[in-house]
Coordinates of C-alpha atoms in Angstrom, one line a residue:
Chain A
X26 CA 93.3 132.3 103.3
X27 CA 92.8 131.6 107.1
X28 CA 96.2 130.5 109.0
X29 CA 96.8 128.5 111.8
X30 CA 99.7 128.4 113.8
X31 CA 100.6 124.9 114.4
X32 CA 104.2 123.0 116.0
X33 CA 106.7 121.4 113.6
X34 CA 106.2 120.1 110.2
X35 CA 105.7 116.3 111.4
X36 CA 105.1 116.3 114.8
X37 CA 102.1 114.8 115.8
X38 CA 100.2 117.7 115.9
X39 CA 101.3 118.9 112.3
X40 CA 99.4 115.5 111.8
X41 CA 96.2 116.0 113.8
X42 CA 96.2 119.2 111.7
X43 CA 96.1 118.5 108.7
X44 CA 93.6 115.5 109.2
X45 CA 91.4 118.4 110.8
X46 CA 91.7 120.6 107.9
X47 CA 90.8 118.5 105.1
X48 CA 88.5 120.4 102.8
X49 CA 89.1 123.7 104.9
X50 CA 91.1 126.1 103.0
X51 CA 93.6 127.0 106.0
X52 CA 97.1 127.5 105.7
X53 CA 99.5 125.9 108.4
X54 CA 102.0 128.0 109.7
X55 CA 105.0 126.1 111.5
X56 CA 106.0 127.3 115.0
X57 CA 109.3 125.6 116.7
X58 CA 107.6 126.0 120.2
X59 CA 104.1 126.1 121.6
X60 CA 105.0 129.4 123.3
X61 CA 105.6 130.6 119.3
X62 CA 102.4 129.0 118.5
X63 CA 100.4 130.7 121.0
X64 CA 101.8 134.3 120.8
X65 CA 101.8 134.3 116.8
X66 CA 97.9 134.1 117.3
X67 CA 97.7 136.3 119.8
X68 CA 100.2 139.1 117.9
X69 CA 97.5 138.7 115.2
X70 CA 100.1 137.0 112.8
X71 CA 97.9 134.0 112.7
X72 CA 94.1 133.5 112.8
X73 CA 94.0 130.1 115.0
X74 CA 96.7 128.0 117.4
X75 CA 96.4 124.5 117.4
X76 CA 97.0 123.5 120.5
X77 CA 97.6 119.2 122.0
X78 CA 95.6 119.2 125.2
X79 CA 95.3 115.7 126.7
X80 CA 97.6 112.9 126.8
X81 CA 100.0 114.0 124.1
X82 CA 103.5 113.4 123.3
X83 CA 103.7 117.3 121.7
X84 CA 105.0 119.0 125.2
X85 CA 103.3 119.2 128.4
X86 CA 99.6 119.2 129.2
X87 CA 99.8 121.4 131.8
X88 CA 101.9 123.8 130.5
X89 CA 99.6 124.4 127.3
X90 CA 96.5 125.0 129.7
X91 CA 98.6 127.0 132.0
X92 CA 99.5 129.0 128.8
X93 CA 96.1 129.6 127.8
X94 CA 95.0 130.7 131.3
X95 CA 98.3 133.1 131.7
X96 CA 99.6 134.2 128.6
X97 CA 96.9 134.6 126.0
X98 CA 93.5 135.3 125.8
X99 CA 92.3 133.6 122.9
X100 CA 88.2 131.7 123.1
X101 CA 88.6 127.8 122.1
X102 CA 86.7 127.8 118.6
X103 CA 86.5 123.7 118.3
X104 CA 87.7 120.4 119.6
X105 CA 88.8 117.4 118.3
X106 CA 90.0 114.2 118.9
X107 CA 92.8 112.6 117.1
X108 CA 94.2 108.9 117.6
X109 CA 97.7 108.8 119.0
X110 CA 98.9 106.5 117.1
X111 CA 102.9 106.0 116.4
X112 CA 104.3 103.7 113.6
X113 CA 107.5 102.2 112.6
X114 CA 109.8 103.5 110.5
X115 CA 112.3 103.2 108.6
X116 CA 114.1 101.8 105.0
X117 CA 112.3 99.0 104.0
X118 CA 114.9 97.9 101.5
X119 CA 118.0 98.5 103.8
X120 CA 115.8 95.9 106.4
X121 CA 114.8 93.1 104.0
X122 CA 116.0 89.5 105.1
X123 CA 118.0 87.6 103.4
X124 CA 115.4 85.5 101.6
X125 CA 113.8 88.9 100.8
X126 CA 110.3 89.5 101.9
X127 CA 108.9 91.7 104.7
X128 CA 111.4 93.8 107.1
X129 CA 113.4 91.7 109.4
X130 CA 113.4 92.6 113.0
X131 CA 117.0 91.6 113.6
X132 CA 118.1 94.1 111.1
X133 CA 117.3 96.7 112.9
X134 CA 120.4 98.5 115.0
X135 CA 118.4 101.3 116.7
X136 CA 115.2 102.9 117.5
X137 CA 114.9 106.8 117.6
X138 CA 112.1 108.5 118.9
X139 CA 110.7 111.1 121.7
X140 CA 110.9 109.7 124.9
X141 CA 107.5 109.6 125.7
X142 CA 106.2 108.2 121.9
X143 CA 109.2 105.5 123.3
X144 CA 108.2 104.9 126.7
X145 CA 104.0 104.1 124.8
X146 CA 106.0 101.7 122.8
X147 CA 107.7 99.7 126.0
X148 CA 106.0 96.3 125.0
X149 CA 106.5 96.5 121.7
X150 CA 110.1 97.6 121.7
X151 CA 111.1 95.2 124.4
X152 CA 109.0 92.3 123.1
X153 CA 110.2 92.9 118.7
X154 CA 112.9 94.7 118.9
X155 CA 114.7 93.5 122.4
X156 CA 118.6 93.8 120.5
X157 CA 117.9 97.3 119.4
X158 CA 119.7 100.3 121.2
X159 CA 117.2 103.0 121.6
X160 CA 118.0 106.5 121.4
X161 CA 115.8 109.7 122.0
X162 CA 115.6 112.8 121.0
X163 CA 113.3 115.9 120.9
X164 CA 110.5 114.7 119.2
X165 CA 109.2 112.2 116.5
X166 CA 110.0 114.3 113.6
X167 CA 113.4 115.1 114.4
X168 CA 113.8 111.2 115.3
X169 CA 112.5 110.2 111.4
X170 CA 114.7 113.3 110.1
X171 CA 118.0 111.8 111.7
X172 CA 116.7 108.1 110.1
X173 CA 116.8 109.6 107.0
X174 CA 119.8 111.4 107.1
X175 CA 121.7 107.8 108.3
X176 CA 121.1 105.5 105.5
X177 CA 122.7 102.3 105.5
X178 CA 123.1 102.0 109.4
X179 CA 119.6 99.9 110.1
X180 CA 118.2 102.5 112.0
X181 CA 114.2 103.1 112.7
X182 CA 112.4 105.5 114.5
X183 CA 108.7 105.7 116.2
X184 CA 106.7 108.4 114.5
X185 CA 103.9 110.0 112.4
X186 CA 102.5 108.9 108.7
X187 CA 103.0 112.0 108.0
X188 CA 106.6 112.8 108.1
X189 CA 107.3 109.8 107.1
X190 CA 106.1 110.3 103.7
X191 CA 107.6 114.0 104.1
X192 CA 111.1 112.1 104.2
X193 CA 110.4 108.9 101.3
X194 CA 110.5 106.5 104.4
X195 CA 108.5 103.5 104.9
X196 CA 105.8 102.7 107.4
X197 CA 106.7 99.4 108.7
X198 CA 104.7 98.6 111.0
X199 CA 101.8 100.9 111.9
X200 CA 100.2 101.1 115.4
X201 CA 102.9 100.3 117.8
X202 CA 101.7 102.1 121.1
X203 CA 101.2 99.6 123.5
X204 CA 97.5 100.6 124.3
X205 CA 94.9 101.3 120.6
X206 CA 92.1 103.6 122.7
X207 CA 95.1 106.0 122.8
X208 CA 93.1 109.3 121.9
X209 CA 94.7 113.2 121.8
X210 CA 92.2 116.1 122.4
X211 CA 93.3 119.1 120.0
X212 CA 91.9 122.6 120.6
X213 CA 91.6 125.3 118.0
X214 CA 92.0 128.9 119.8
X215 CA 92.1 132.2 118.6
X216 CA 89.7 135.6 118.1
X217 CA 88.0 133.9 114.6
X218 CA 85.0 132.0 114.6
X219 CA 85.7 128.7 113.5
X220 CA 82.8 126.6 111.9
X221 CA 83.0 123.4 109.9
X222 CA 80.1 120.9 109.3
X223 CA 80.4 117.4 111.7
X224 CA 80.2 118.0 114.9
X225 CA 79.0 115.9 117.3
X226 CA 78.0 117.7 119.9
X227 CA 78.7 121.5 121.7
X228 CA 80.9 121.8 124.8
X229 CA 81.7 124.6 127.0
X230 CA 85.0 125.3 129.0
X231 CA 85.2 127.0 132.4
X232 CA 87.7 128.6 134.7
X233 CA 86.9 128.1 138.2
X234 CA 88.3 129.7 141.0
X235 CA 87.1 129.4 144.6
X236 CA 87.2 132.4 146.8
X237 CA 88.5 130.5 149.5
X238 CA 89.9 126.2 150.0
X239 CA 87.3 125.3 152.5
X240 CA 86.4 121.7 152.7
X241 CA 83.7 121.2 150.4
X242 CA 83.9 124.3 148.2
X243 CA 84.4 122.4 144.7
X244 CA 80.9 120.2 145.8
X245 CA 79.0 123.2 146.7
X246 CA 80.4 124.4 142.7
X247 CA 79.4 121.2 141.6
X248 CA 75.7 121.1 142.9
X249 CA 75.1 123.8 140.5
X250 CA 75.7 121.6 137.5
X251 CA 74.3 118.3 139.4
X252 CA 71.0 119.6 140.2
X253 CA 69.9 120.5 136.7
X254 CA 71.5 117.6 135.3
X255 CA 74.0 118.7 133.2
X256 CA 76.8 116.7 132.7
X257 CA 80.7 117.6 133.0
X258 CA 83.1 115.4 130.7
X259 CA 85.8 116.6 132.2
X260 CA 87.4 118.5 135.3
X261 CA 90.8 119.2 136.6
X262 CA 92.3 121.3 139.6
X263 CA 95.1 123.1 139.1
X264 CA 97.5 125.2 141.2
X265 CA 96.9 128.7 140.9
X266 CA 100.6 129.6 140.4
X267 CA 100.2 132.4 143.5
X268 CA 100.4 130.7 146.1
X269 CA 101.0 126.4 146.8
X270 CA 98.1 124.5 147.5
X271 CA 95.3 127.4 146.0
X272 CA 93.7 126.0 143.5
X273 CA 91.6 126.5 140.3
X274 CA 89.3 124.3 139.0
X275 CA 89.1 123.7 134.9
X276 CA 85.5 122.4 133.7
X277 CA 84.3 121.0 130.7
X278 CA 80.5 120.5 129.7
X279 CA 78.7 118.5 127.6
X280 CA 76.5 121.3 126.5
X281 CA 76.3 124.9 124.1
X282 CA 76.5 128.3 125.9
X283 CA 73.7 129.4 124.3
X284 CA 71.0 127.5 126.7
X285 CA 69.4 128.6 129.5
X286 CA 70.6 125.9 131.9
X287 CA 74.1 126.4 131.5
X288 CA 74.2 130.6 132.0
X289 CA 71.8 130.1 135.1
X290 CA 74.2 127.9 136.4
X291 CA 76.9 129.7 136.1
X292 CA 75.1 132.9 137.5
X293 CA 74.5 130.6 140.7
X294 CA 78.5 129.8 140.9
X295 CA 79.4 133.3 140.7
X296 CA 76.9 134.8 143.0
X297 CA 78.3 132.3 146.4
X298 CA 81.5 134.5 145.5
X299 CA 83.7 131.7 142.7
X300 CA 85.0 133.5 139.7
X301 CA 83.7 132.2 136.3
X302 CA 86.4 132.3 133.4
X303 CA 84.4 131.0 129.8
X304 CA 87.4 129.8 128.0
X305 CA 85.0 129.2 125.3
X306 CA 82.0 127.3 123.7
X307 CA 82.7 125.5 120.7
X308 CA 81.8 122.0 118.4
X309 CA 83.4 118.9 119.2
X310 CA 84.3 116.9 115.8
X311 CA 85.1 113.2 116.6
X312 CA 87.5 111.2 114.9
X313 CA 86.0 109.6 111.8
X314 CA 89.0 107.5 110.6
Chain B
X9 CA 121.0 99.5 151.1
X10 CA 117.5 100.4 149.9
X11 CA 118.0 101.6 146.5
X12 CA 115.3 103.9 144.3
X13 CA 114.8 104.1 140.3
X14 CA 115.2 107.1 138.9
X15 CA 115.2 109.2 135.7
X16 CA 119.4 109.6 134.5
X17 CA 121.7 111.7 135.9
X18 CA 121.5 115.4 135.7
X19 CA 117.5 115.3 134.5
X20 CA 115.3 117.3 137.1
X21 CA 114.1 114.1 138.7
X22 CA 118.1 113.5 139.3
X23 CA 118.1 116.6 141.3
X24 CA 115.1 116.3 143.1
X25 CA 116.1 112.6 144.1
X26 CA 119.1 113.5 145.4
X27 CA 117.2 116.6 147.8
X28 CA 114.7 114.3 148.8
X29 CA 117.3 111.6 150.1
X30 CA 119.8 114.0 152.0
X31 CA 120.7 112.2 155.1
X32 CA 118.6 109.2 153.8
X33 CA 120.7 106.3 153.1
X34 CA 119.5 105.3 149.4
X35 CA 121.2 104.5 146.4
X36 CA 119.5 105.7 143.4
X37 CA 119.4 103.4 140.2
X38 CA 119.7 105.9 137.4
X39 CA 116.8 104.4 134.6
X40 CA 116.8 105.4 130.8
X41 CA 112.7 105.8 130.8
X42 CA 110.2 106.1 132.9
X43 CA 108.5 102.5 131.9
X44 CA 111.9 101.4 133.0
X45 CA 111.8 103.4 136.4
X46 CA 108.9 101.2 137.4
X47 CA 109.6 98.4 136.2
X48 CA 112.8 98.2 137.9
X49 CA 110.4 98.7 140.9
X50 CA 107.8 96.6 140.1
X51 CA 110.5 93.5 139.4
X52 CA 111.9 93.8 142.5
X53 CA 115.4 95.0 141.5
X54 CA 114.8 98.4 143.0
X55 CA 112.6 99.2 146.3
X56 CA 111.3 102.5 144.9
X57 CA 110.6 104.2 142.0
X58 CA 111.1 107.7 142.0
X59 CA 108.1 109.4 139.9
X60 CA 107.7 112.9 138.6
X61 CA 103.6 113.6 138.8
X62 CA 102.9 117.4 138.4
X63 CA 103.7 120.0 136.8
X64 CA 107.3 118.2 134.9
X65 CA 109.4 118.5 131.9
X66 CA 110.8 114.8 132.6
X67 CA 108.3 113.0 130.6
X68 CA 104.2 112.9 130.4
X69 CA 102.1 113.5 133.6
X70 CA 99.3 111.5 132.4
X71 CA 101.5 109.0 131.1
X72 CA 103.2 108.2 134.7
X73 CA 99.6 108.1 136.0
X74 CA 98.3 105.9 133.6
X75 CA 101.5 103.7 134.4
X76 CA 100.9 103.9 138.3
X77 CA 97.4 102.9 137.1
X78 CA 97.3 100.3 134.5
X79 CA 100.9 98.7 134.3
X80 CA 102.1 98.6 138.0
X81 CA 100.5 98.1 141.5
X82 CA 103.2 99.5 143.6
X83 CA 101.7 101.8 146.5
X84 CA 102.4 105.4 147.0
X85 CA 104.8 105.8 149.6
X86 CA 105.9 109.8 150.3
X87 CA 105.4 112.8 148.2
X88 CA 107.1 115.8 147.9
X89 CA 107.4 118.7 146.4
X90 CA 110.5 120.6 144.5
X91 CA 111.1 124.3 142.7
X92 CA 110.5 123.7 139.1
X93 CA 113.6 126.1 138.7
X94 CA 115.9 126.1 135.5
X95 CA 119.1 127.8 135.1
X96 CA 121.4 129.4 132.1
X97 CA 124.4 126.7 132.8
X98 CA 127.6 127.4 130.3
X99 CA 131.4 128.5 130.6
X100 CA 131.7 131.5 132.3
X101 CA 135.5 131.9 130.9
X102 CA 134.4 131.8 127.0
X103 CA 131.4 133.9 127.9
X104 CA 133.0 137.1 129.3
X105 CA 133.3 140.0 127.7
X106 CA 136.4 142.3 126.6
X107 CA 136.4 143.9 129.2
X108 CA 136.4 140.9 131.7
X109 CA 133.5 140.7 134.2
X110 CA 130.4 138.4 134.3
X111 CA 129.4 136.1 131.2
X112 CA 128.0 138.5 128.1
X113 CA 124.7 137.5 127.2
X114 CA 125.9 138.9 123.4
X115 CA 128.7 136.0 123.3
X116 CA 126.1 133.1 123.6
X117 CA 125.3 131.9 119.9
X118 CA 123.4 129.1 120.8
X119 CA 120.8 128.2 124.1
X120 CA 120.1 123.9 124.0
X121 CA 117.0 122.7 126.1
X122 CA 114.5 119.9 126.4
X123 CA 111.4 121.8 124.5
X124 CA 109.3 122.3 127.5
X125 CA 112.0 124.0 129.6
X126 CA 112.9 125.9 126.7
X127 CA 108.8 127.1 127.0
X128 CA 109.3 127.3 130.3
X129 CA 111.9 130.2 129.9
X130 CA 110.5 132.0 126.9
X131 CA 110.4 135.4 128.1
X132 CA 113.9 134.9 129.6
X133 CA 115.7 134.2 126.0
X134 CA 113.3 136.7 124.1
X135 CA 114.3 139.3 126.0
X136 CA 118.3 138.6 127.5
X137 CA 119.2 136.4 124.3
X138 CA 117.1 137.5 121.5
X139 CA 120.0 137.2 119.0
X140 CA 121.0 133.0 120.1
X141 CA 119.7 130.3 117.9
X142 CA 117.6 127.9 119.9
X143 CA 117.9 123.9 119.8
X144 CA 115.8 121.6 121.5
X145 CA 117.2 117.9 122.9
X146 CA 115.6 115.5 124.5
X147 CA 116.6 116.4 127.9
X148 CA 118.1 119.2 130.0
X149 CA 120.6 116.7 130.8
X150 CA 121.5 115.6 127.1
X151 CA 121.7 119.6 126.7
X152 CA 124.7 120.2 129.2
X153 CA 126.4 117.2 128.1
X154 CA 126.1 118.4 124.4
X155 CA 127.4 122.0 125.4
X156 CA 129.9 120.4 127.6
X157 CA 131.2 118.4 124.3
X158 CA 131.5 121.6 122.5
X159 CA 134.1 123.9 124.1
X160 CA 134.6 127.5 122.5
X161 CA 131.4 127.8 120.3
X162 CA 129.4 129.8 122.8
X163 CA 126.9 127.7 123.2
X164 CA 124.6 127.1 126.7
X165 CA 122.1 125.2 127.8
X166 CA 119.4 125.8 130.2
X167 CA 119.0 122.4 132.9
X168 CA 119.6 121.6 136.3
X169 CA 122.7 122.9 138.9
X170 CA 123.3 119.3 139.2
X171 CA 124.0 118.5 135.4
X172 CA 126.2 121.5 135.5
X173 CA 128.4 120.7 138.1
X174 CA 128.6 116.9 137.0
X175 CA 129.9 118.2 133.8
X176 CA 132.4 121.0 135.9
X177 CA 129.9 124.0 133.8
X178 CA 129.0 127.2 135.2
X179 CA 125.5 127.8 136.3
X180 CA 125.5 132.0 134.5
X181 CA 122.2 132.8 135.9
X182 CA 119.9 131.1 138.0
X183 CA 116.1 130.6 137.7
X184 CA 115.8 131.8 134.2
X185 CA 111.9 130.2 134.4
X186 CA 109.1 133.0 133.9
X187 CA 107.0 132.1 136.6
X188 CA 108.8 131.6 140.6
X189 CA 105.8 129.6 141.7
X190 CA 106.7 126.3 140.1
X191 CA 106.7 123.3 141.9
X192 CA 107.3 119.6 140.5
X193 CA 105.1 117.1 142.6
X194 CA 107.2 114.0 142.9
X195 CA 105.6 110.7 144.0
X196 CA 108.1 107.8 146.1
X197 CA 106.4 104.3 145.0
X198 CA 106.7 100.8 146.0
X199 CA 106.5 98.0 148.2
X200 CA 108.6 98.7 150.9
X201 CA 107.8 101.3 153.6
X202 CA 109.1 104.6 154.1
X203 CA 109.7 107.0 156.7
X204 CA 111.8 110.2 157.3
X205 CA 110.9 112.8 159.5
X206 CA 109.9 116.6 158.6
X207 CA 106.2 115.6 157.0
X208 CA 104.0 118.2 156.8
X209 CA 101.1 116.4 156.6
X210 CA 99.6 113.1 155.2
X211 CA 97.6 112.1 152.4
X212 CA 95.6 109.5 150.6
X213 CA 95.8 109.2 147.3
X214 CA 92.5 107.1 145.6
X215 CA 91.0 106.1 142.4
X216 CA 86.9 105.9 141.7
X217 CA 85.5 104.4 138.8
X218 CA 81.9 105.4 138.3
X219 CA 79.4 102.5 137.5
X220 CA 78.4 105.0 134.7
X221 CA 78.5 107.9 133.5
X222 CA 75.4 110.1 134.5
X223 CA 74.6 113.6 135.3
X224 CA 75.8 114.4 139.2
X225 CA 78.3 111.3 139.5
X226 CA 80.9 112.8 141.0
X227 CA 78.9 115.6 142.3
X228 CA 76.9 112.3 144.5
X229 CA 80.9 111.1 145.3
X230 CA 82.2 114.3 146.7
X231 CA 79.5 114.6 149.0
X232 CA 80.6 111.6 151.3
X233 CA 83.7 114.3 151.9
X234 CA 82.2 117.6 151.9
X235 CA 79.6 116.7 154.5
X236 CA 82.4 115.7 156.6
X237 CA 84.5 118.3 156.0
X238 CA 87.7 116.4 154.2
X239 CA 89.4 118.4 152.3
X240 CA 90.5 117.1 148.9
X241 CA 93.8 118.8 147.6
X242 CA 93.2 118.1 144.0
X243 CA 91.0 116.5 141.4
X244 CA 91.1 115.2 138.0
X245 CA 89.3 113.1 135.4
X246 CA 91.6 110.8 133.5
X247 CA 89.8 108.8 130.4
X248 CA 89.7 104.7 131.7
X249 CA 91.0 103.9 127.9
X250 CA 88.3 101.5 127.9
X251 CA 86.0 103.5 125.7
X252 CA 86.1 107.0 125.3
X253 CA 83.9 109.3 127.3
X254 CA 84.6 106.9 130.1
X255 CA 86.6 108.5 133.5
X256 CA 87.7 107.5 136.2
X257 CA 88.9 110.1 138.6
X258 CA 92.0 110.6 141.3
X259 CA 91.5 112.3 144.3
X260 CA 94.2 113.7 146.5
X261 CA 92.6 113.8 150.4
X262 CA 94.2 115.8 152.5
X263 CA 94.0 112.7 155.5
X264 CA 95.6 109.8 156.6
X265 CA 93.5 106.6 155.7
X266 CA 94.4 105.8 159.3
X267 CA 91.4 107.9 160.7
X268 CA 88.1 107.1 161.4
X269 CA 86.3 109.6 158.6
X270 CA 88.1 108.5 155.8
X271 CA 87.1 104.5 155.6
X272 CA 83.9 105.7 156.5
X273 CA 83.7 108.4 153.6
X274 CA 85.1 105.7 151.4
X275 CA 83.1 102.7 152.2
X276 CA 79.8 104.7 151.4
X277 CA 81.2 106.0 147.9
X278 CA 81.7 102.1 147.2
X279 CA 78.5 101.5 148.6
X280 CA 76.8 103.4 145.7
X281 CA 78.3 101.3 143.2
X282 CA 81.7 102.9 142.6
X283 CA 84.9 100.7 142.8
X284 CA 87.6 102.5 145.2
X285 CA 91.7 101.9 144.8
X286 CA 93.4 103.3 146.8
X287 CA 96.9 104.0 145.2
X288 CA 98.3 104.9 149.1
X289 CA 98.3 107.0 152.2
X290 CA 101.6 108.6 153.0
X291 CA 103.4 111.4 154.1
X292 CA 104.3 114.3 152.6
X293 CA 107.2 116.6 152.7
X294 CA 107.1 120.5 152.0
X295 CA 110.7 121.9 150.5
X296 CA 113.1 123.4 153.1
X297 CA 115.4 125.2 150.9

């Protein structure tokens, strides 16, 4: 069976996984850091990394695509998006009011969680749970894992579905990041062809880099795309790590490889002196609840 | 005295707040979370925030901007930048080895981190401390503390040289990181002005929100810079959370608004139907050792 290498068992992006693989035969194999994920894929121990990309609470954004870029050289083989949503957790039974019921507010002590699930959950906390001493740690999982291991204390954490059932807790209240359009962007990486009925549409990733920072250079890179009309979803300049203030330029497009807009395009980019990186051309699955 | 929010003692922000103010009479307001960092601001209680914005371990990039953005209207008031560096921080005097010396990376049984930093320094432990366990907290800070709390187990943490000496540990070796060429980008925001000498250069920081979403929108946007010549230091499409699909993008212009190109530049992109904010023109500082 295919493997993918994915971070811990109930982190959010054991969670985005598993929704991705339903009806896939792929086995998920737990990685305690993203640099784990990314090298057991690229050692050949696994077939795919599955890798939080945009707005996440799973690491840093910029240190997954600087990872990508530096470290490994493994094609993106899909996208998907994922809704970031975190929940309430806890013991329903240790939080029941006196007159029984639903779970009582007041009842609860403290609230565990990652600081950054936390800090998406600043209205909600401050406006339900305003008594409640908060307390973080290094992610949602571990937060629900010390929850359970406290019985009796009245304490909650913020956290996934998903290891919340792993540890017999109960799902309070679900949905208590402050903004709903929340939305993760997950990538699937690695030398195997991925292919799964769904998609929505094709993208392609590129790695820009100018030859020199001259005012204008990105524009002139741009025209390229502008003038046949096809359509980025999706750029972001990023230092090159050689020297401050040089800069590469990540590109997404709405749009397969495998046309012949996109390849005369990037023929154009590369022949005014820009190195073209393809990071990959892949299906984009949305989220379908 | 003008007093700044700030992330809690010993975190990176700690450290780089503390640079950034030598010889500046501020009093930093140490914050549990970021939400709180600006709100402290934003209430009035403190006259800046002080914001990580690139390239951090303290917290979510895109979360701060979406906080800057969507929850806060404080103005951007200096920026500077500060060596991402992490260090191997323990007790040098249960460290060494029989036959006295330096610390012996073979007596450390344990390395504590924030997850990212741990990343950060993969190639570091694989390679000097292959044989240590590996615990992730959720800060560099809480790690020192926690290895401060626990005398004669070997154990180290890798975190800031201000943590360290707050807690009277040794920094063992310094700049474990992999890569040299890390620099945090750290933003000063709020209402009140500020001024120090030793800029570099100034900046305007803005926010365009295309009418919609068509082939060659930003493409049409950049040309009001390229054609006269302003240079743009960095780029980047952030979803509005509106619906998705929908961007709005930040631009980093290597100008003072207080010129006569930039207005110009700007009033033409709104006069194509874009809304402009302009999140704030201000100096910015490069690091002086």
């Amino acid at each position: 069976m295919p493997t993918a290498a994915v971070l811990p068992k109930g982190t959010f992006s054991d969670e985005a996984a598993r929704y991705f693989f339903q009806g896939v035969p792929v086995e998920l194999k737990y990685q305690k850091m993203i640099a784990d994920v990314f090298k057991s894929t690229a050692r050949g121990d696994t077939d795919w990394s599955v890798v939080p990309i945009e707005n996440t609470i799973d690491g840093s954004v910029s240190l997954h695509m600087d990872w990508l870029v530096h470290e490994v050289d493994l094609p993106i083989r899909a996208e998907w998006v994922f809704p970031a949503i975190q929940n309430l957790v806890g013991r329903r039974s240790e939080l029941t009011g006196a007159e029984g019921g639903d779970w009582d507010p007041s009842k609860i002590t403290k609230v565990l969680s990652h600081p950054v699930a936390m800090a998406q959950c600043y209205e909600f906390l401050r406006s339900r749970l305003p008594h409640a001493e908060l307390e973080t740690l290094s992610s949602t999982a571990e937060a629900i894992r010390t929850v359970h291991a406290n019985p009796g204390l009245g304490w909650a954490a913020i956290g996934t579905h998903t290891a919340a059932a792993d540890y017999g807790l109960d799902v309070l209240q679900e949905g208590v990041t402050d903004h709903d359009n929340n939305y993760t962007r997950f990538l699937l990486v690695g030398d195997k062809p991925f292919d799964k009925p769904g998609a929505s549409h094709y993208k392609t990733s590129i790695l820009i880099t100018l030859p020199e920072d001259y005012p204008g250079a990105l524009h002139q890179v741009l025209s390229a795309f502008a003038w046949r009309r096809v359509n980025l979803s999706r750029i972001e300049s990023r230092p090159t790590k050689k020297k401050l203030g040089n800069y590469y330029f990540f590109i997404d497009i709405e749009m397969s490889l495998d046309t012949v807009l996109l390849p005369a395009a990037i023929a154009e980019i590369e022949a005014i002196g820009c190195q073209v990186r393809i990071l990959g051309s892949y299906p984009s699955y949305p989220y379908e609840g």
